[in-house]
GROMACS .gro file of C-alpha atoms in nm:
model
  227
    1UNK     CA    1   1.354   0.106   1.679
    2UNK     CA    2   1.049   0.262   1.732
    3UNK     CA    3   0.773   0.340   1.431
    4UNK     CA    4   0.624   0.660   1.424
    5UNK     CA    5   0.265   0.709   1.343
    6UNK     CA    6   0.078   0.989   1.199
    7UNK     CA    7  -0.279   0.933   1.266
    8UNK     CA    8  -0.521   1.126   0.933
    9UNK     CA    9  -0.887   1.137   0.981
   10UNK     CA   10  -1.180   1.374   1.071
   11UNK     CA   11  -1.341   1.232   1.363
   12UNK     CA   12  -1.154   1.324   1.695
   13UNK     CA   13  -1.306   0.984   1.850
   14UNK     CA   14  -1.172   0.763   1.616
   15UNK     CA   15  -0.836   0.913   1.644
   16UNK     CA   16  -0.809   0.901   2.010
   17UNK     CA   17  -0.897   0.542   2.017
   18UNK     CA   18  -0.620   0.491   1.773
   19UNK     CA   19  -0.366   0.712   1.961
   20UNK     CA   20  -0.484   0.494   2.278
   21UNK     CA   21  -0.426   0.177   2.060
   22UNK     CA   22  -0.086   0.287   1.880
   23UNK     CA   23   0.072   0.417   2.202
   24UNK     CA   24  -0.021   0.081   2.394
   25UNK     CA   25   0.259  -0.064   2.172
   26UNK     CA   26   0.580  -0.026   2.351
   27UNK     CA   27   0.719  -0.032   1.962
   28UNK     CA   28   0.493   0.200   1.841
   29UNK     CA   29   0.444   0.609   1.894
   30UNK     CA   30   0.203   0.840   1.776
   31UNK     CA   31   0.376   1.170   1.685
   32UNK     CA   32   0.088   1.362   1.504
   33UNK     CA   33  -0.294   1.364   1.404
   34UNK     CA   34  -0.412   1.550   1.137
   35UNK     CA   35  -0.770   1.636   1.068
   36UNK     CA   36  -0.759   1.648   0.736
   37UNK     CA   37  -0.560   1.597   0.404
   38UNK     CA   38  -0.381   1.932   0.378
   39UNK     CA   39  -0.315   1.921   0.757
   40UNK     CA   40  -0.145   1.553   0.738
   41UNK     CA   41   0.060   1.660   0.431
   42UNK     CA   42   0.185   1.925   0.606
   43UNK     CA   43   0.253   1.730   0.947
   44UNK     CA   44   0.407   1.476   0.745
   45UNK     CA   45   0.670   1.701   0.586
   46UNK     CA   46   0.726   1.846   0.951
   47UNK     CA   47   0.742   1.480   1.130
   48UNK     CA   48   0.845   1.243   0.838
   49UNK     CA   49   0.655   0.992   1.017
   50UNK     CA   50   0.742   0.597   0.917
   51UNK     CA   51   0.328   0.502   0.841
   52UNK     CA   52   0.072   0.749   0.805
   53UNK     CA   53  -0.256   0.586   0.879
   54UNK     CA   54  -0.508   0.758   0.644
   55UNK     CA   55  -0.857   0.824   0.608
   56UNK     CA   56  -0.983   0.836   0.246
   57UNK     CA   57  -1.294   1.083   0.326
   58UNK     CA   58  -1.275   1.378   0.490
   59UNK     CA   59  -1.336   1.731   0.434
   60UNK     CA   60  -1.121   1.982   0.176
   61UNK     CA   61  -0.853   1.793   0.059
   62UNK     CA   62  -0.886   1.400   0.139
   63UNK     CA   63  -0.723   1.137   0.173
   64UNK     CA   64  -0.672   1.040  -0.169
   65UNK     CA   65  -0.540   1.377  -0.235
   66UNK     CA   66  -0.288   1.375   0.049
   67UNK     CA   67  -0.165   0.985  -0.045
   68UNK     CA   68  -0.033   1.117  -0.362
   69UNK     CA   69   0.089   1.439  -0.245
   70UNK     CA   70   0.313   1.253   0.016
   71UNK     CA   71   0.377   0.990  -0.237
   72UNK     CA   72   0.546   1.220  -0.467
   73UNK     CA   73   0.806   1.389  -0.242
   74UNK     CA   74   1.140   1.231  -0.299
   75UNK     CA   75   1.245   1.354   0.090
   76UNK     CA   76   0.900   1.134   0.175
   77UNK     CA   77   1.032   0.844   0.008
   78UNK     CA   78   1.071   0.648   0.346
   79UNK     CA   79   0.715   0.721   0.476
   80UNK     CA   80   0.462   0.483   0.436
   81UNK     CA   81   0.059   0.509   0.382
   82UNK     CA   82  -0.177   0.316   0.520
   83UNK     CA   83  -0.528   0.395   0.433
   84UNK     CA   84  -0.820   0.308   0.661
   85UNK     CA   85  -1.134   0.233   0.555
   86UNK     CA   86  -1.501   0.161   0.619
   87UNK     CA   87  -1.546   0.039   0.241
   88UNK     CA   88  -1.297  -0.197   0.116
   89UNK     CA   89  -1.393  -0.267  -0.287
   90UNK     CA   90  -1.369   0.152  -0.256
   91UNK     CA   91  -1.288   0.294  -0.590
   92UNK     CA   92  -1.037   0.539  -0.410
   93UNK     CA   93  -0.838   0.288  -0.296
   94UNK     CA   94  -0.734   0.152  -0.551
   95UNK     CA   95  -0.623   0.508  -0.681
   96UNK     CA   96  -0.482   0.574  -0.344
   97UNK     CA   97  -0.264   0.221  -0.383
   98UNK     CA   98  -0.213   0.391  -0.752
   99UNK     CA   99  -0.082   0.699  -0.582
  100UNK     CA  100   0.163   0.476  -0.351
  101UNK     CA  101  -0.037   0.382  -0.075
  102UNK     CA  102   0.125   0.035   0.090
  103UNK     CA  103  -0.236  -0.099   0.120
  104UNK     CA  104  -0.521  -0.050   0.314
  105UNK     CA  105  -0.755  -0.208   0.591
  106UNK     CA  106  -1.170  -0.154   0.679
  107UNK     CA  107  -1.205   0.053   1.004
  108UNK     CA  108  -1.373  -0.290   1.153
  109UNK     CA  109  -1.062  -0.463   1.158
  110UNK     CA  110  -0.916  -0.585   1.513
  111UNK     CA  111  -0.690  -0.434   1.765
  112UNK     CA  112  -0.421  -0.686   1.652
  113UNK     CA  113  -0.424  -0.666   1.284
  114UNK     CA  114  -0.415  -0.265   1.315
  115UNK     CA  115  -0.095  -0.286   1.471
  116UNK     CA  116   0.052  -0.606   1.283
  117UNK     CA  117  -0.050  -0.392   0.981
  118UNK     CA  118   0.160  -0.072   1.079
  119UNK     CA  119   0.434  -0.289   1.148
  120UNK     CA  120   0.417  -0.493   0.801
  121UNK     CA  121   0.411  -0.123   0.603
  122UNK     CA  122   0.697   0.038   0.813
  123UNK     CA  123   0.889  -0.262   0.712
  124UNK     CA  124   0.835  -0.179   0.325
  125UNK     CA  125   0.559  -0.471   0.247
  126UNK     CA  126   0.213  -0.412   0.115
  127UNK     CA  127  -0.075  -0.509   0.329
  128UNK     CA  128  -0.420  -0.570   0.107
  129UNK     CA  129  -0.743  -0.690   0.254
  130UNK     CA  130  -0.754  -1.034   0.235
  131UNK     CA  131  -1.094  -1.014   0.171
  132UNK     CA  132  -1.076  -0.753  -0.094
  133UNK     CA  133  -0.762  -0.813  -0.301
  134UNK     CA  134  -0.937  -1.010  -0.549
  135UNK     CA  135  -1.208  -0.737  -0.630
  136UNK     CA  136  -1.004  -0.464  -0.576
  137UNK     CA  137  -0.760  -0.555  -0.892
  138UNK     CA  138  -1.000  -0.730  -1.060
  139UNK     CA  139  -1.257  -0.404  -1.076
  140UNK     CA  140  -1.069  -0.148  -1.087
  141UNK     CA  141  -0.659  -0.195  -1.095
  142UNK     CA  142  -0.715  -0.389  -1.429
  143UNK     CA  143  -0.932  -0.153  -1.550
  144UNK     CA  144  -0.840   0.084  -1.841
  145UNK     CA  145  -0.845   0.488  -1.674
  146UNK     CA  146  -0.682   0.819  -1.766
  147UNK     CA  147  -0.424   0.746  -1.497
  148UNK     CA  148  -0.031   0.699  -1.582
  149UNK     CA  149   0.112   0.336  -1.593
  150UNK     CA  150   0.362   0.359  -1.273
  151UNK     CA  151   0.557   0.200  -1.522
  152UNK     CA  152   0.575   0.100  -1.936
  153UNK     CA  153   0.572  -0.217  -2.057
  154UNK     CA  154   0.893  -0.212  -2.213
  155UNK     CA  155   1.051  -0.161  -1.880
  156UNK     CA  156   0.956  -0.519  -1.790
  157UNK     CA  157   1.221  -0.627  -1.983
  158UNK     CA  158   1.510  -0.510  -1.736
  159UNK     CA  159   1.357  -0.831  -1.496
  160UNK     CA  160   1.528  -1.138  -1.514
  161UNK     CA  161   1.321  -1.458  -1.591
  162UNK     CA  162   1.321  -1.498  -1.186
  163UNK     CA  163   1.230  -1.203  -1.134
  164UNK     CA  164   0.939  -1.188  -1.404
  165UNK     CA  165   0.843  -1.519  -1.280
  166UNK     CA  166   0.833  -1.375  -0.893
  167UNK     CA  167   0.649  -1.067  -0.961
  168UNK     CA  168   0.352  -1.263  -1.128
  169UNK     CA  169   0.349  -1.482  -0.803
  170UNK     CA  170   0.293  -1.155  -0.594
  171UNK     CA  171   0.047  -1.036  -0.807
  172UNK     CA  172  -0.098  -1.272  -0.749
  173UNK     CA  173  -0.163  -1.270  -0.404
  174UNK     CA  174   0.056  -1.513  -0.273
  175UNK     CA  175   0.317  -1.454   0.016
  176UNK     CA  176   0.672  -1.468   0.025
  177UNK     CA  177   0.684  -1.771   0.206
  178UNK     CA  178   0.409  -1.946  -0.075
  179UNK     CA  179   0.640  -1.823  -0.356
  180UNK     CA  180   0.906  -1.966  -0.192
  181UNK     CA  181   0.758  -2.278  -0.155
  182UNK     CA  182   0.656  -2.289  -0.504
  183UNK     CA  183   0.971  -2.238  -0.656
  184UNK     CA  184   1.162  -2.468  -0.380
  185UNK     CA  185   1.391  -2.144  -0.282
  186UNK     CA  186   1.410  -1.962   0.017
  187UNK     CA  187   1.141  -1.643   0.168
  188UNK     CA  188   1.465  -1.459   0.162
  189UNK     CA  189   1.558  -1.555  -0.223
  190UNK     CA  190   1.198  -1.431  -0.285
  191UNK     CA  191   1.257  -1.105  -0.095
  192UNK     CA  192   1.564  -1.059  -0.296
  193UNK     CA  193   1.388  -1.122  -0.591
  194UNK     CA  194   1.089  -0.872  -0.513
  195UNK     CA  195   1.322  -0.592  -0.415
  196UNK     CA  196   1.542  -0.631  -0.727
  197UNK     CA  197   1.227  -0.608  -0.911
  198UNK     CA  198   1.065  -0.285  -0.744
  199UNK     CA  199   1.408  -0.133  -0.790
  200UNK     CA  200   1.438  -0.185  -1.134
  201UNK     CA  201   1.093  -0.087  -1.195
  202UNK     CA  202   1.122   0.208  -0.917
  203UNK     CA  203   0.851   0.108  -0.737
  204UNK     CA  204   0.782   0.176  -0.395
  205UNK     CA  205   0.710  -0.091  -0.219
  206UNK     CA  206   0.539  -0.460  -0.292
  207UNK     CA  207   0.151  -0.298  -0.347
  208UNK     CA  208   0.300  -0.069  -0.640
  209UNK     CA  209   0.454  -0.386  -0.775
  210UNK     CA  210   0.114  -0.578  -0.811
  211UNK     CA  211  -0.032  -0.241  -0.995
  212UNK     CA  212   0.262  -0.256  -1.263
  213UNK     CA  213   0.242  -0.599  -1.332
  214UNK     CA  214  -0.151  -0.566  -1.374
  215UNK     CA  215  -0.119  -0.229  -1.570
  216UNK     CA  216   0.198  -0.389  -1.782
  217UNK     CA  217  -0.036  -0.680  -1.862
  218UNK     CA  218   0.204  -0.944  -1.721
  219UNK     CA  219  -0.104  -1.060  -1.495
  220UNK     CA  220  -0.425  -1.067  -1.653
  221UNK     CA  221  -0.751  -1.055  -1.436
  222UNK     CA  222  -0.927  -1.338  -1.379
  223UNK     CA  223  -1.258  -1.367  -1.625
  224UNK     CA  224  -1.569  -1.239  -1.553
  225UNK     CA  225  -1.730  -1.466  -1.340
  226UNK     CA  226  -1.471  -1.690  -1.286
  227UNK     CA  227  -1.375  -1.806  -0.933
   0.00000   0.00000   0.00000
């Protein structure tokens, strides 16, 4: 099945190149661009596109604005954002991945992982910077703000052991298949496991499950200074 792509961002050149990029893809199509927020959360409700691929800063309403706007609406609930970036320890992102965002990448990033990283959001997994994860919770998801918990403490205690047990894993950073191998179970126990755990927690997808356990205080942040 093809994905379809909503491209979000100000700058015509960049989004030609990515229309250029996303429509070499025999699996991928690009079915709108929007050249701002209130323009992609209104193309979105007109296309229900599978990814949105979102610029954070652009004029009037950006793209943090639009994240959580398409984020909210139940009849979005199957569209995914993925917000592009030139500065990956931004602030906004981590609101954005607040919001509902499925992750984000820096504009530098390759041909290759652009696409693989459509492709891992459409199928309902997060997708964080390697090279920013461990800032990016450590500065700001773990950081006390006016913003909501996406989900109260107490409602940790609708996970199973397992599932408490996975969801810490995740958090912290590691993959299904190094979960897996940790436990000595299969990726697709672990799978089962994670989507149990965003259901009971009504998460969205994997990225909002590493905010609740960091915001719940099951995962604490590594110390100041420490490795």
């Amino acid at each position: 099945m093809t994905i379809r792509v909503l491209l979000a961002d100000d700058q015509a050149l960049l989004r030609a190149t990515f229309r250029i990029l996303v429509d070499s893809d025999p699996g991928l199509t690009v079915v709108a661009e929007a050249t701002d927020g209130r323009e992609a959360i209104d193309l979105t409700r007109v296309h229900t596109p599978d990814v949105v691929l979102m610029d954070i800063r652009m004029p009037g309403t950006d793209g943090l604005a639009a994240t959580a706007d398409i984020c909210a609406r139940p009849e979005l609930a199957a569209t995914r954002v993925l917000i592009l970036t030139t500065f990956e320890n931004d602030q906004n992102v981590a609101r954005a991945l607040r919001a509902g965002a499925s992750g984000f990448l820096g504009k530098d990033v390759g041909p290759d992982v652009l696409l693989a990283g459509i492709r891992t959001v459409a199928a309902g997994d997060s997708l964080l910077s390697p090279t920013a994860t461990r800032t990016l919770i450590t500065r700001f998801l773990a950081t006390p703000d006016d913003d909501t918990p996406l989900a109260p403490p107490e409602r940790l205690t609708a996970l199973t052991e397992r599932e408490r047990e996975v969801m810490t894993l995740a958090a912290h950073g590691r993959s299904n298949a190094e979960i897996a191998g940790h436990l000595v179970v299969s990726p697709l126990t672990v799978r089962s496991h994670v989507q149990r755990a965003m259901t009971k927690l009504h998460a969205r997808d994997r990225a909002q499950l590493v905010v609740i356990a960091y915001q719940s205080g099951l995962v604490r942040p590594p110390a100041q200074g420490g490795d």
